[in-house]
C-alpha atoms as one frame of an Amber mdcrd trajectory, in Angstrom:
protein
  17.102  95.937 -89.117  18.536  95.423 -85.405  16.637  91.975 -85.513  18.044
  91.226 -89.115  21.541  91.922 -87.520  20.871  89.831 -84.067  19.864  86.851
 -85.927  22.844  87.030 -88.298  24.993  87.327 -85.648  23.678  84.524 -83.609
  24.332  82.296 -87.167  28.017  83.748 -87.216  28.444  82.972 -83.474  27.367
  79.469 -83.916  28.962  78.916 -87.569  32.512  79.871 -85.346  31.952  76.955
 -82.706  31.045  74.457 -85.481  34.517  75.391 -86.574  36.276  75.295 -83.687
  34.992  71.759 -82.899  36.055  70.691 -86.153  39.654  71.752 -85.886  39.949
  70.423 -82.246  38.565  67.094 -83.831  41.337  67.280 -86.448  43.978  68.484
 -84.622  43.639  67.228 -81.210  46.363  69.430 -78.721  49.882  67.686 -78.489
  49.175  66.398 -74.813  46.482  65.071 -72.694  46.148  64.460 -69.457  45.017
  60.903 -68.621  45.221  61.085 -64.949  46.656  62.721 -61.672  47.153  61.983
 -58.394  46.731  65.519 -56.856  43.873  64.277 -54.330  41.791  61.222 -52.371
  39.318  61.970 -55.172  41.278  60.906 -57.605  42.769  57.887 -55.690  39.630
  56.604 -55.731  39.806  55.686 -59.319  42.078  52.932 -58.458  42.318  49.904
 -56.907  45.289  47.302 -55.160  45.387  43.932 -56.386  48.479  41.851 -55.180
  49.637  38.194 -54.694  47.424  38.363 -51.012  44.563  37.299 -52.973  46.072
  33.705 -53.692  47.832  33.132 -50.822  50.757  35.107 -51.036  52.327  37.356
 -47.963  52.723  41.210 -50.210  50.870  43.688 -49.260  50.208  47.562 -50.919
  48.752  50.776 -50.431  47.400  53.491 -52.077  48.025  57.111 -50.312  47.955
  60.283 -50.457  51.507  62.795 -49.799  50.663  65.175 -47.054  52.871  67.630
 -48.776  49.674  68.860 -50.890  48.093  71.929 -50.556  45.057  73.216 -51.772
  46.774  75.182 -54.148  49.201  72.605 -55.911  47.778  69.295 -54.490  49.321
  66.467 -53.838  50.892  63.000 -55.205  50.322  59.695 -55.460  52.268  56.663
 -52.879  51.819  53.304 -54.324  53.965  51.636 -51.570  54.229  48.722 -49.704
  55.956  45.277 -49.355  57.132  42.143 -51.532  57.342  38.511 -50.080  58.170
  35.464 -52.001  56.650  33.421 -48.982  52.676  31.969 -48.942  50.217  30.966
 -46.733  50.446  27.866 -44.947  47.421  25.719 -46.169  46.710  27.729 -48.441
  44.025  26.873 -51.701  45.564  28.134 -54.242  48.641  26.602 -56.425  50.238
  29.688 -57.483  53.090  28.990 -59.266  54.924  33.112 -58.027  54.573  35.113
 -55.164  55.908  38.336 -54.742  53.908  40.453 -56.768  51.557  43.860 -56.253
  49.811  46.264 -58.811  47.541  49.471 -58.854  44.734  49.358 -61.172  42.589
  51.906 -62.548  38.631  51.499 -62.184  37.506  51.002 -66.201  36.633  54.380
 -68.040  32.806  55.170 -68.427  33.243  53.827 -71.943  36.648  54.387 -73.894
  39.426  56.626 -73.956  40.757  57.365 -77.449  44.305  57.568 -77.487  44.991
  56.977 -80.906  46.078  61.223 -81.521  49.355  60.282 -79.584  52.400  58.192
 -79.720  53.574  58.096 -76.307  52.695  57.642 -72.513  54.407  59.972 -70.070
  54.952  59.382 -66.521  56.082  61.369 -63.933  57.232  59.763 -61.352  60.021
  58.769 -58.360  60.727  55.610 -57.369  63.372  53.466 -55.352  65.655  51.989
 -58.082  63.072  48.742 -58.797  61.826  48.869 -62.295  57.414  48.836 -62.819
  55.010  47.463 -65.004  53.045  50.163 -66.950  50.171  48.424 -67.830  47.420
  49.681 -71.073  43.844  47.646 -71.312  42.183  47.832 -74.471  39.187  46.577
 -75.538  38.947  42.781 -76.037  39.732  41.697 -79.861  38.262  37.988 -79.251
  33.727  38.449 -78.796  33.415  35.381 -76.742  31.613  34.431 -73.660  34.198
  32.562 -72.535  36.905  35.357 -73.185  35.807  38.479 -71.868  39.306  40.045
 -69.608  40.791  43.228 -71.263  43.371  42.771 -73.899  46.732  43.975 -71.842
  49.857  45.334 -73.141  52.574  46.187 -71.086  56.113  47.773 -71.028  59.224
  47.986 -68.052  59.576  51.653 -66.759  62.848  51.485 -64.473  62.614  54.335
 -61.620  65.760  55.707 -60.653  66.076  56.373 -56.379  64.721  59.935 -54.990
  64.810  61.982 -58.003  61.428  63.212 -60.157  61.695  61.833 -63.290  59.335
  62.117 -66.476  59.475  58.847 -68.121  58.406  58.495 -71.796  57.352  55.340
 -73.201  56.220  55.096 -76.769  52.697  53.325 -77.093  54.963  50.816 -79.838
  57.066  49.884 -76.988  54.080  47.787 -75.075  53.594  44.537 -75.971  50.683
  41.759 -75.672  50.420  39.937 -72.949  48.368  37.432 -71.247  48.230  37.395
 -67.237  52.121  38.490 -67.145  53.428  36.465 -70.052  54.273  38.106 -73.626
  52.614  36.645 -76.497  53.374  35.606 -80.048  50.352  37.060 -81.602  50.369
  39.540 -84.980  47.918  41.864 -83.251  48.220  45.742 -82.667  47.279  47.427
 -80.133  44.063  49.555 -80.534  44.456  53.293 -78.971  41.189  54.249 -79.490
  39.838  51.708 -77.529  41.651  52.299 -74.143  39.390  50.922 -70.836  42.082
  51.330 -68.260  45.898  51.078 -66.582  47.758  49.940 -64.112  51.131  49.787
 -62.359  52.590  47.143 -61.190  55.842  45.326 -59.538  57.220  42.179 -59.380
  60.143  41.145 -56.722  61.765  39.130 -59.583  62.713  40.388 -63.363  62.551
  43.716 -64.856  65.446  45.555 -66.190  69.154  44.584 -66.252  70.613  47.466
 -63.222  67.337  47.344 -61.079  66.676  46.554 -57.678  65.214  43.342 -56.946
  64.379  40.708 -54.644  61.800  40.987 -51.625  61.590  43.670 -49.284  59.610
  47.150 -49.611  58.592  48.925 -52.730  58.169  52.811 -53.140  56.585  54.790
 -56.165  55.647  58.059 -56.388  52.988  59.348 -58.922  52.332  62.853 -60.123
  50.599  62.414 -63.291  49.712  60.507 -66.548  49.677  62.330 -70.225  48.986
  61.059 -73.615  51.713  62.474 -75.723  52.360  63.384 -79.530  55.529  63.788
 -80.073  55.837  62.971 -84.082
């Protein structure tokens, strides 16, 4: 009888997770945490692109606060400086200088995003507006076409404060290497490869600083968000 018992048990027990993985599958939890910047660990997941690599005078870095613990960890410093000036002699015809970016390493396949509505940031910055970046899988299955699809939306940073900035995934739009595009495409959540941040000493929002000079954001953490 005891064995009778065990083994129905054992069927209940595992009938129970079934379930449970069933309901998390249908209804995912409201937020999800995409990433953090609480260690070098994590920095490690990223890497600085900027206008250096055509000739251009910006530089970046990636760094950890020392004001981590063990306990609470630490933040994020994407930092560094914008110049509208190039190389003498250089190669490359760039057409705009003054331009760095952070950019995640690509996911060990996809994350699916397509639970949530929004992308929340928390962050604090120096009064320039950023570039959140979202790469999705490419929608065009040609050799000669293989980058990321990109979509990307302004965040503006206000000066010194900690701010949680909420962008809703309808607000990016598709770009191509900077430039917005006229296409009747959607963006596909479930297909996410990567981000990025990224700042330009020219454009953004109306009220932002710009021009050259040094650049200063601070990154807690990235979350998925449903807010609907």
């Amino acid at each position: 009888m005891s064995k009778v018992r065990a083994i129905w048990q054992a069927s209940l027990t595992a009938t129970k997770r079934a379930l449970s993985w069933n309901v998390d599958d249908m209804f995912p939890p409201s937020e999800r945490f995409i990433y953090n910047f609480k260690s070098k660990e994590e920095l490690k997941k990223w890497h600085l692109y900027s206008d250096s690599e055509y000739g251009g005078l910006s530089s970046a870095a990636l760094e950890i606060t020392d004001a981590g613990n063990e306990q609470s960890g630490g933040t994020g410093v994407f930092s560094g400086n914008l110049s509208l000036d190039v190389t003498d002699g250089t190669k490359w015809n760039i057409s705009r200088s003054g331009f760095c970016g952070m950019r995640s390493k690509k996911f060990d396949g996809f994350i699916d995003l397509d639970p949530y509505d929004t992308i929340a940031l928390k962050i604090r910055g120096d009064g320039r507006s950023y570039i959140s970046t979202i790469y999705t899988e490419n929608w065009v299955n040609s050799p000669g076409q293989m980058e990321d699809n990109s979509w990307q939306a302004f965040v503006s940073v206000p000066k010194h404060d900690w701010v949680v900035a909420k962008i809703p995934l309808a607000h990016y739009l598709p770009t191509w290497r900077g430039n917005v595009i006229e296409a009747d495409i959607e963006m596909n959540p479930s297909r996410v490869v990567g981000m990025s941040f990224s700042v330009n000493a020219e454009g953004g929002v109306p009220g932002a600083q710009t021009g050259p000079g040094d650049f200063r954001l601070e990154i807690d953490w990235i979350k998925a968000l449903r807010t609907q």
